């Protein structure tokens, strides 16, 4: 049986709006194809992980307080994480984790939470605590030359700047900043995004992109995934897309 290994970062602190569901979707779609997904967990006090040993690293969203605590712990592994990114390990980063992998997060009071500086973007909180990018969102993305609409839910006060390669174009909702035309950060082995929901349950093509990438990297050849019956998922997506675009 084929195997993939996933490292789940800080499951006790980074898990907003059903983010753990992303792992459940990956596991389900792997198992339907006879692929075993091994899930290891890491949190504060655990034995230090070697990020380069994993096919996928996942981290979800958290509030500012959690980010401040985790920044101090995660920065110890910044070089190992950077090497893993360069070696091709896939990173799926949601909301707070997305922010942590940038240069820094600046809070409302001007306090700086250092980022890992893996990527060049940075995030600053909105001056008005009550003003947030919140609600449903549609992002138009391109994965392996195929365009698709990605659906999710965003809820963030942080405004992310200097994103060189966004995940996609915002068709509905805010994105990286208030009324921004772009959402998230993307490179072939990194999806960093504000989309909760969880992201992959509403977007099976994104889940399959991750699985196919990881298998192809592991086997050293371009892998074609067995198609799954996504009739129900696509019907749900169609209804959501129609509903959100009517509200635009």
XYZ file of N, CA and C in Angstrom:
744
model
N 0.842 -1.202 0.000
C 0.000 0.000 0.000
C 0.877 1.252 0.000
N 0.504 2.207 -0.838
C 1.219 3.478 -0.861
C 0.954 4.245 0.438
N 1.951 5.022 0.872
C 1.817 5.779 2.123
C 2.260 7.227 1.931
N 1.596 8.114 2.645
C 2.014 9.502 2.778
C 2.037 9.839 4.257
N 2.985 10.688 4.654
C 3.099 11.093 6.058
C 2.764 12.571 6.204
N 1.904 12.861 7.171
C 1.470 14.235 7.424
C 1.808 14.627 8.858
N 2.339 15.815 9.031
C 2.618 16.363 10.362
C 1.596 17.449 10.660
N 0.842 17.260 11.736
C -0.201 18.198 12.162
C 0.373 19.052 13.284
N 0.560 20.351 13.026
C 1.183 21.248 13.984
C 0.165 21.833 14.963
N 0.475 21.741 16.249
C -0.286 22.368 17.333
C -1.799 22.112 17.249
N -2.208 20.862 17.223
C -3.645 20.557 17.144
C -4.436 21.057 18.339
N -3.745 21.279 19.467
C -4.414 21.760 20.676
C -4.602 23.266 20.688
N -3.978 23.986 19.737
C -4.037 25.441 19.767
C -4.443 26.074 18.431
N -4.236 25.368 17.342
C -4.574 25.913 16.029
C -5.659 25.045 15.393
N -6.917 25.382 15.690
C -8.017 24.582 15.145
C -9.309 25.392 15.222
N -9.414 26.381 14.339
C -10.613 27.212 14.293
C -11.514 26.780 13.144
N -12.805 26.891 13.334
C -13.788 26.709 12.256
C -13.597 25.392 11.498
N -13.292 24.330 12.235
C -13.225 23.014 11.620
C -11.994 22.748 10.791
N -10.879 23.432 11.073
C -9.675 23.250 10.262
C -9.173 21.804 10.254
N -9.398 21.067 11.345
C -8.980 19.666 11.390
C -9.664 18.849 10.288
N -10.797 19.315 9.844
C -11.502 18.637 8.768
C -10.669 18.496 7.507
N -9.688 19.377 7.317
C -8.814 19.262 6.156
C -8.040 17.948 6.172
N -7.581 17.542 7.351
C -6.871 16.268 7.473
C -7.832 15.117 7.222
N -9.039 15.221 7.748
C -10.025 14.158 7.547
C -10.348 13.975 6.062
N -10.451 15.077 5.331
C -10.733 14.987 3.900
C -9.558 14.348 3.159
N -8.345 14.769 3.483
C -7.169 14.171 2.843
C -7.110 12.665 3.109
N -7.370 12.293 4.356
C -7.315 10.877 4.727
C -8.378 10.087 3.977
N -9.586 10.609 3.898
C -10.685 9.939 3.200
C -10.360 9.752 1.722
N -9.897 10.817 1.076
C -9.641 10.748 -0.356
C -8.414 9.888 -0.662
N -7.479 9.807 0.267
C -6.347 8.879 0.119
C -6.830 7.434 0.233
N -7.588 7.147 1.285
C -8.023 5.773 1.546
C -8.912 5.232 0.427
N -9.724 6.097 -0.199
C -10.567 5.659 -1.306
C -9.723 5.195 -2.496
N -8.459 5.597 -2.494
C -7.550 5.214 -3.584
C -6.493 4.206 -3.125
N -6.684 3.647 -1.931
C -5.738 2.662 -1.441
C -4.430 3.253 -0.949
N -4.470 4.515 -0.528
C -3.278 5.193 -0.013
C -3.447 5.389 1.487
N -2.454 5.015 2.259
C -2.507 5.196 3.708
C -1.908 6.546 4.083
N -2.672 7.351 4.806
C -2.169 8.632 5.293
C -1.840 8.503 6.774
N -0.560 8.594 7.091
C -0.092 8.521 8.476
C -0.046 9.938 9.038
N -0.705 10.167 10.164
C -0.778 11.504 10.756
C -0.027 11.522 12.083
N 1.030 12.316 12.156
C 1.748 12.582 13.401
C 1.376 13.978 13.881
N 1.467 14.185 15.185
C 1.130 15.486 15.754
C 2.331 16.079 16.482
N 2.416 17.407 16.429
C 3.454 18.099 17.186
C 2.848 19.292 17.907
N 3.199 19.451 19.188
C 2.832 20.640 19.944
C 3.942 20.944 20.942
N 3.786 22.006 21.686
C 4.805 22.430 22.640
C 5.082 21.320 23.646
N 6.353 21.004 23.829
C 6.745 19.957 24.756
C 6.962 18.605 24.116
N 6.552 18.461 22.835
C 6.760 17.203 22.116
C 8.218 17.118 21.656
N 8.612 15.913 21.274
C 9.942 15.719 20.694
C 10.047 16.504 19.391
N 11.191 17.136 19.169
C 11.380 17.971 17.987
C 11.171 17.172 16.709
N 10.361 17.673 15.791
C 10.119 16.948 14.528
C 11.176 17.293 13.484
N 11.356 16.397 12.544
C 12.166 16.692 11.369
C 11.187 16.910 10.214
N 10.967 18.151 9.869
C 9.962 18.500 8.876
C 10.272 17.871 7.518
N 11.535 17.652 7.229
C 11.933 17.100 5.927
C 11.517 15.643 5.762
N 11.133 14.982 6.858
C 10.721 13.580 6.781
C 9.264 13.424 6.343
N 8.544 14.525 6.220
C 7.107 14.460 5.948
C 6.785 14.853 4.510
N 5.680 14.286 4.025
C 5.169 14.654 2.715
C 4.311 15.907 2.797
N 3.579 16.045 3.902
C 2.667 17.168 4.100
C 2.831 17.698 5.516
N 2.834 19.025 5.654
C 2.766 19.671 6.968
C 1.514 20.539 6.966
N 0.685 20.373 7.995
C -0.560 21.136 8.085
C -0.615 21.914 9.393
N -1.070 23.164 9.316
C -1.318 23.971 10.513
C -2.544 24.840 10.274
N -3.407 24.926 11.275
C -4.655 25.660 11.151
C -4.592 27.059 11.735
N -5.773 27.619 11.998
C -5.872 28.998 12.456
C -5.917 29.117 13.966
N -5.544 30.297 14.457
C -5.585 30.585 15.884
C -5.634 32.080 16.127
N -6.002 32.477 17.326
C -6.079 33.896 17.678
C -4.685 34.465 17.945
N -4.626 35.806 18.138
C -3.332 36.468 18.335
C -2.557 35.898 19.512
N -3.258 35.587 20.599
C -2.587 35.080 21.788
C -1.875 33.759 21.499
N -2.558 32.857 20.785
C -1.954 31.581 20.411
C -0.755 31.790 19.497
N -0.880 32.735 18.561
C 0.220 32.990 17.634
C 1.467 33.460 18.372
N 1.276 34.304 19.373
C 2.415 34.809 20.143
C 3.147 33.677 20.848
N 2.391 32.758 21.448
C 2.982 31.616 22.149
C 3.688 30.688 21.169
N 3.029 30.397 20.068
C 3.563 29.433 19.113
C 4.752 29.978 18.350
N 4.779 31.285 18.138
C 5.906 31.888 17.441
C 7.217 31.590 18.165
N 7.200 31.684 19.485
C 8.405 31.431 20.278
C 8.872 29.986 20.134
N 7.926 29.068 20.008
C 8.291 27.660 19.875
C 8.704 27.321 18.448
N 7.928 27.788 17.479
C 8.138 27.378 16.099
C 9.413 27.967 15.500
N 9.814 29.136 15.983
C 11.005 29.787 15.426
C 12.258 28.927 15.621
N 12.230 28.019 16.586
C 13.367 27.116 16.815
C 13.595 26.206 15.621
N 12.577 26.001 14.834
C 12.652 25.063 13.722
C 12.678 25.767 12.366
N 12.905 27.075 12.359
C 12.776 27.840 11.114
C 13.714 27.326 10.018
N 14.926 26.957 10.370
C 15.873 26.486 9.359
C 15.441 25.128 8.807
N 14.987 24.253 9.688
C 14.512 22.939 9.254
C 13.274 23.069 8.374
N 12.383 23.996 8.741
C 11.182 24.235 7.945
C 11.550 24.798 6.578
N 12.492 25.746 6.552
C 12.932 26.335 5.290
C 13.509 25.262 4.364
N 14.288 24.367 4.927
C 14.862 23.275 4.131
C 13.768 22.352 3.603
N 12.755 22.098 4.439
C 11.647 21.230 4.009
C 10.892 21.856 2.841
N 10.636 23.165 2.921
C 9.969 23.869 1.823
C 10.807 23.763 0.554
N 12.104 24.009 0.684
C 12.996 23.959 -0.477
C 13.104 22.553 -1.054
N 12.986 21.538 -0.189
C 13.072 20.142 -0.643
C 11.771 19.623 -1.233
N 10.681 20.404 -1.081
C 9.432 20.032 -1.726
C 8.344 19.500 -0.830
N 8.558 19.427 0.485
C 7.472 19.051 1.387
C 6.303 20.009 1.177
N 5.075 19.466 1.153
C 3.909 20.318 0.926
C 3.436 20.929 2.241
N 3.199 22.234 2.242
C 2.702 22.945 3.419
C 1.317 23.516 3.121
N 0.344 23.130 3.957
C -1.007 23.699 3.911
C -1.199 24.506 5.183
N -1.302 25.824 5.029
C -1.301 26.749 6.160
C -2.561 27.592 6.140
N -3.313 27.549 7.235
C -4.598 28.248 7.300
C -4.535 29.425 8.270
N -4.930 30.589 7.825
C -5.146 31.792 8.633
C -3.965 32.144 9.534
N -4.036 31.855 10.828
C -2.952 32.203 11.742
C -1.636 31.567 11.346
N -1.681 30.329 10.882
C -0.458 29.654 10.434
C 0.099 30.334 9.181
N -0.792 30.752 8.296
C -0.395 31.525 7.113
C 0.425 32.735 7.554
N -0.074 33.476 8.523
C 0.606 34.672 8.994
C 1.961 34.354 9.632
N 2.031 33.282 10.406
C 3.262 32.923 11.120
C 4.429 32.617 10.192
N 4.150 32.198 8.973
C 5.226 31.841 8.049
C 5.769 33.049 7.294
N 5.200 34.234 7.553
C 5.704 35.455 6.953
C 6.748 36.132 7.843
N 7.027 37.399 7.557
C 8.069 38.119 8.300
C 7.644 38.440 9.728
N 6.404 38.924 9.885
C 5.929 39.273 11.225
C 4.434 39.531 11.206
N 3.861 39.576 12.420
C 2.477 40.015 12.610
C 2.518 41.189 13.582
N 1.961 42.321 13.174
C 1.921 43.523 14.020
C 0.520 43.684 14.571
N 0.392 43.666 15.902
C -0.899 43.769 16.545
C -1.438 45.192 16.583
N -2.662 45.347 17.071
C -3.322 46.659 17.138
C -2.523 47.641 17.981
N -1.924 47.156 19.058
C -1.151 48.017 19.959
C 0.271 48.262 19.468
N 0.617 47.736 18.329
C 1.956 47.923 17.786
C 2.931 46.826 18.170
N 2.465 45.856 18.947
C 3.332 44.741 19.341
C 3.650 43.876 18.127
N 4.881 43.389 18.083
C 5.333 42.584 16.951
C 5.473 41.122 17.368
N 4.794 40.239 16.640
C 4.988 38.801 16.801
C 5.894 38.360 15.656
N 7.123 37.956 15.956
C 8.036 37.566 14.871
C 7.510 36.366 14.099
N 7.661 36.423 12.802
C 7.313 35.286 11.968
C 8.533 34.428 11.700
N 8.333 33.360 10.967
C 9.448 32.470 10.638
C 10.291 33.010 9.492
N 9.753 34.004 8.781
C 10.449 34.603 7.641
C 10.768 33.583 6.554
N 9.889 32.597 6.417
C 10.037 31.640 5.326
C 9.648 32.324 4.012
N 8.628 33.195 4.089
C 8.162 33.940 2.917
C 8.217 35.433 3.232
N 8.149 36.268 2.193
C 8.421 37.697 2.352
C 7.215 38.542 2.750
N 6.027 37.986 2.778
C 4.869 38.786 3.147
C 4.857 39.078 4.660
N 4.039 40.044 5.067
C 3.895 40.386 6.486
C 2.448 40.797 6.741
N 2.056 40.768 8.007
C 0.653 41.025 8.354
C 0.568 42.076 9.455
N -0.363 43.000 9.302
C -0.613 44.032 10.322
C -2.102 44.064 10.633
N -2.413 44.130 11.917
C -3.813 44.146 12.342
C -4.481 45.460 11.949
N -5.765 45.394 11.646
C -6.531 46.606 11.372
C -6.571 47.472 12.622
N -6.529 48.781 12.451
C -6.508 49.696 13.589
C -7.788 49.638 14.409
N -8.887 49.327 13.756
C -10.179 49.193 14.424
C -10.430 47.715 14.726
N -10.433 47.357 16.009
C -10.607 45.961 16.401
C -11.927 45.363 15.903
N -12.939 46.212 15.737
C -14.256 45.726 15.347
C -14.361 45.483 13.842
N -13.392 45.976 13.096
C -13.437 45.828 11.646
C -12.644 44.590 11.235
N -13.331 43.634 10.612
C -12.687 42.380 10.234
C -13.105 41.967 8.821
N -12.258 41.201 8.178
C -12.630 40.534 6.928
C -13.360 39.263 7.338
N -14.660 39.259 7.221
C -15.426 38.125 7.738
C -16.570 37.783 6.787
N -16.750 36.496 6.557
C -17.844 36.037 5.711
C -17.387 35.013 4.695
N -18.304 34.610 3.849
C -17.982 33.650 2.800
C -17.101 34.293 1.741
N -16.308 33.456 1.065
C -15.352 33.977 0.086
C -15.195 32.973 -1.058
N -15.010 33.514 -2.249
C -14.706 32.701 -3.429
C -13.394 33.209 -4.018
N -12.470 32.298 -4.252
C -11.180 32.643 -4.843
C -10.993 31.861 -6.132
N -10.647 32.553 -7.196
C -10.387 31.906 -8.475
C -8.911 31.527 -8.545
N -8.633 30.219 -8.618
C -7.247 29.751 -8.589
C -6.948 28.908 -9.827
N -5.672 28.664 -10.046
C -5.229 27.790 -11.133
C -4.269 26.761 -10.566
N -4.613 25.491 -10.713
C -3.799 24.390 -10.202
C -3.433 23.477 -11.362
N -2.151 23.364 -11.637
C -1.683 22.538 -12.756
C -2.370 22.901 -14.062
N -2.539 24.205 -14.273
C -3.119 24.674 -15.522
C -4.626 24.631 -15.586
N -5.280 24.111 -14.543
C -6.737 24.021 -14.521
C -7.317 25.072 -13.576
N -8.229 25.877 -14.083
C -8.840 26.918 -13.266
C -10.023 26.354 -12.489
N -10.161 26.791 -11.254
C -11.291 26.358 -10.430
C -11.624 27.454 -9.432
N -12.843 27.448 -8.941
C -13.268 28.401 -7.925
C -13.196 27.716 -6.563
N -12.495 28.329 -5.647
C -12.301 27.778 -4.311
C -13.201 28.536 -3.331
N -13.983 27.773 -2.569
C -14.967 28.352 -1.643
C -14.473 28.188 -0.206
N -14.713 29.190 0.620
C -14.339 29.076 2.029
C -15.002 30.140 2.876
N -14.516 30.255 4.106
C -15.022 31.239 5.056
C -13.820 31.960 5.660
N -13.851 33.278 5.649
C -12.739 34.060 6.207
C -13.200 34.836 7.441
N -12.284 34.971 8.401
C -12.548 35.779 9.592
C -11.206 36.226 10.162
N -10.739 37.380 9.714
C -9.423 37.865 10.151
C -9.396 39.383 10.184
N -8.738 39.917 11.223
C -8.506 41.351 11.306
C -7.181 41.715 10.676
N -6.270 40.756 10.617
C -4.957 40.987 10.034
C -5.034 41.247 8.536
N -4.202 42.180 8.089
C -4.117 42.538 6.683
C -2.730 42.132 6.178
N -2.684 41.256 5.194
C -1.414 40.707 4.741
C -0.935 41.424 3.478
N 0.316 41.892 3.535
C 0.904 42.698 2.465
C 2.109 41.989 1.832
N 2.497 42.490 0.647
C 3.721 42.053 -0.027
C 3.678 40.578 -0.421
N 2.526 40.127 -0.880
C 2.382 38.744 -1.341
C 2.779 38.681 -2.818
N 3.849 37.990 -3.107
C 4.383 37.946 -4.470
C 3.593 37.009 -5.375
N 3.153 35.879 -4.835
C 2.421 34.886 -5.642
C 1.163 34.463 -4.888
N 0.055 35.164 -5.072
C -1.184 34.844 -4.344
C -1.757 33.498 -4.743
N -2.566 32.930 -3.848
C -3.261 31.677 -4.131
C -4.220 31.859 -5.292
N -4.890 33.022 -5.322
C -5.818 33.275 -6.415
C -6.396 34.671 -6.374
N -7.332 34.920 -7.280
C -8.014 36.200 -7.381
C -9.337 36.140 -6.617
N -9.626 37.178 -5.872
C -10.855 37.214 -5.084
C -12.047 37.556 -5.974
N -12.997 36.623 -6.049
C -14.213 36.847 -6.837
C -15.359 37.318 -5.952
N -15.289 36.969 -4.669
C -16.339 37.348 -3.713
C -15.705 37.316 -2.335
N -15.908 38.372 -1.536
C -15.294 38.441 -0.219
C -14.140 39.424 -0.210
N -13.281 39.335 0.785
C -12.195 40.299 0.951
C -10.853 39.818 0.408
N -10.306 38.755 1.002
C -8.986 38.295 0.578
C -7.911 38.665 1.581
N -6.714 38.962 1.103
C -5.596 39.232 2.004
C -5.787 40.509 2.821
N -6.547 41.456 2.246
C -6.837 42.715 2.929
C -8.290 43.079 2.647
N -8.763 44.143 3.270
C -10.121 44.594 3.026
C -10.333 44.853 1.527
N -11.323 44.185 0.948
C -11.695 44.365 -0.457
C -10.494 44.218 -1.388
N -9.680 43.219 -1.097
C -8.482 42.977 -1.910
C -8.836 42.137 -3.135
N -8.055 42.266 -4.181
C -8.275 41.479 -5.399
C -7.567 40.135 -5.336
N -6.739 39.920 -4.296
C -5.959 38.688 -4.195
C -6.142 38.023 -2.828
N -5.989 36.687 -2.817
C -6.151 35.937 -1.571
C -5.028 34.911 -1.435
N -4.461 34.839 -0.222
C -3.514 33.797 0.113
C -2.161 33.920 -0.559
N -1.352 32.891 -0.335
C -0.015 32.778 -0.936
C 0.097 31.386 -1.539
N 0.799 31.288 -2.683
C 0.878 29.997 -3.365
C 2.226 29.794 -4.035
N 2.759 28.593 -3.896
C 3.783 28.076 -4.787
C 3.490 26.589 -4.922
N 4.174 25.881 -5.792
C 3.735 24.527 -6.139
C 3.561 23.615 -4.929
N 4.332 23.829 -3.856
C 4.213 22.970 -2.675
C 3.776 23.747 -1.433
N 3.141 24.888 -1.636
C 2.634 25.687 -0.502
C 1.293 26.312 -0.861
N 0.292 26.047 -0.031
C -0.959 26.809 -0.082
C -1.145 27.431 1.293
N -1.065 28.752 1.335
C -1.297 29.496 2.570
C -2.495 30.399 2.316
N -3.530 30.291 3.147
C -4.794 30.950 2.842
C -5.569 31.293 4.106
N -6.461 32.253 3.990
C -7.345 32.604 5.104
C -8.619 31.753 5.123
N -8.773 30.854 4.182
C -10.033 30.122 4.040
C -10.178 28.986 5.048
N -11.175 29.143 5.921
C -11.573 28.094 6.855
C -12.736 27.324 6.234
N -13.360 26.472 7.041
C -14.634 25.939 6.585
C -14.994 24.495 6.852
N -14.130 23.488 6.758
C -12.720 23.557 6.354
C -12.546 23.713 4.846
N -11.413 24.183 4.433
C -11.121 24.458 3.037
C -11.360 23.254 2.126
N -10.808 22.091 2.466
C -10.786 20.968 1.531
C -12.127 20.262 1.388
N -13.006 20.380 2.370
C -14.311 19.716 2.256
C -15.151 20.339 1.149
N -14.978 21.616 0.911
C -15.732 22.318 -0.123
C -15.007 22.320 -1.465
N -13.753 21.876 -1.455
C -12.924 22.002 -2.645
C -12.103 20.737 -2.894
N -12.758 19.659 -3.352
C -12.043 18.393 -3.549
C -10.891 18.488 -4.539
N -10.972 19.406 -5.503
C -9.869 19.543 -6.462
C -8.594 20.032 -5.791
N -8.737 20.843 -4.766
C -7.556 21.302 -4.029
C -6.952 20.140 -3.244
N -7.809 19.341 -2.616
C -7.332 18.164 -1.887
C -6.581 17.221 -2.822
N -7.131 16.986 -4.009
C -6.497 16.069 -4.952
C -5.199 16.646 -5.513
N -5.144 17.967 -5.654
C -3.890 18.600 -6.089
C -2.774 18.281 -5.094
N -3.086 18.384 -3.803
C -2.094 18.109 -2.763
C -1.669 16.645 -2.798
N -2.635 15.740 -2.863
C -2.334 14.305 -2.877
C -1.498 13.941 -4.104
N -1.906 14.434 -5.267
C -1.190 14.111 -6.501
C 0.234 14.662 -6.469
N 0.381 15.885 -5.988
C 1.718 16.468 -5.887
C 2.615 15.606 -4.994
N 2.100 15.229 -3.822
C 2.911 14.485 -2.856
C 3.282 13.099 -3.381
N 2.347 12.420 -4.039
C 2.644 11.101 -4.595
C 3.661 11.205 -5.735
N 3.496 12.195 -6.586
C 4.418 12.369 -7.709
C 5.824 12.664 -7.198
N 5.918 13.495 -6.185
C 7.229 13.811 -5.603
C 7.852 12.567 -4.997
N 7.057 11.788 -4.290
C 7.579 10.610 -3.594
C 8.015 9.525 -4.578
N 7.267 9.362 -5.660
C 7.557 8.294 -6.606
C 8.471 8.733 -7.742
N 8.731 10.034 -7.816
C 9.649 10.521 -8.842
C 9.092 10.480 -10.250
N 7.786 10.464 -10.372
C 7.140 10.444 -11.679
C 5.764 11.097 -11.563
N 5.231 11.548 -12.679
C 3.920 12.202 -12.646
C 2.818 11.159 -12.430
N 2.160 11.240 -11.300
C 1.108 10.300 -10.927
C -0.248 10.853 -11.349
N -1.087 9.991 -11.884
C -2.471 10.351 -12.192
C -3.373 9.676 -11.166
N -4.164 10.462 -10.458
C -5.034 9.906 -9.432
C -6.274 9.262 -10.045
N -6.710 8.188 -9.425
C -7.995 7.584 -9.787
C -9.105 8.581 -9.464
N -10.006 8.790 -10.409
C -11.105 9.735 -10.191
C -12.082 9.183 -9.164
N -12.582 10.051 -8.297
C -13.592 9.671 -7.319
C -14.939 10.264 -7.740
N -16.001 9.689 -7.230
C -17.346 10.194 -7.530
C -17.631 11.397 -6.628
N -17.477 12.589 -7.192
C -17.693 13.830 -6.437
C -19.007 14.504 -6.833
N -19.978 13.710 -7.283
C -21.261 14.270 -7.735
C -21.928 15.103 -6.644
N -21.997 14.558 -5.438
C -22.636 15.276 -4.335
C -21.869 16.548 -3.994
N -20.535 16.436 -3.912
C -19.713 17.600 -3.585
C -19.889 18.715 -4.618
N -19.937 18.322 -5.901
C -20.054 19.324 -6.951
C -21.433 19.979 -6.949
N -22.472 19.223 -6.625
C -23.812 19.816 -6.529
C -23.870 20.836 -5.389
N -23.272 20.484 -4.275
C -23.212 21.421 -3.142
C -22.429 22.675 -3.517
N -21.317 22.480 -4.211
C -20.495 23.618 -4.639
C -21.282 24.534 -5.580
N -22.002 23.947 -6.514
C -22.786 24.743 -7.464
C -23.811 25.612 -6.748
N -24.478 25.039 -5.755
C -25.479 25.793 -5.001
C -24.838 26.941 -4.234
N -23.681 26.663 -3.604
C -22.993 27.705 -2.847
C -22.493 28.820 -3.767
N -21.898 28.433 -4.879
C -21.381 29.432 -5.823
C -22.518 30.328 -6.330
N -23.645 29.724 -6.693
C -24.787 30.508 -7.176
C -25.299 31.449 -6.096
N -25.387 30.935 -4.863
C -25.902 31.744 -3.741
C -24.984 32.943 -3.481
N -23.674 32.690 -3.392
C -22.737 33.766 -3.058
C -22.676 34.824 -4.171
N -22.686 34.360 -5.429
C -22.595 35.323 -6.537
C -23.865 36.161 -6.654
N -25.011 35.613 -6.247
C -26.248 36.404 -6.232
C -26.143 37.525 -5.192
N -25.415 37.252 -4.115
C -25.295 38.220 -3.033
C -24.254 39.294 -3.335
N -23.452 39.071 -4.353
C -22.321 39.971 -4.659
C -22.811 41.382 -4.949
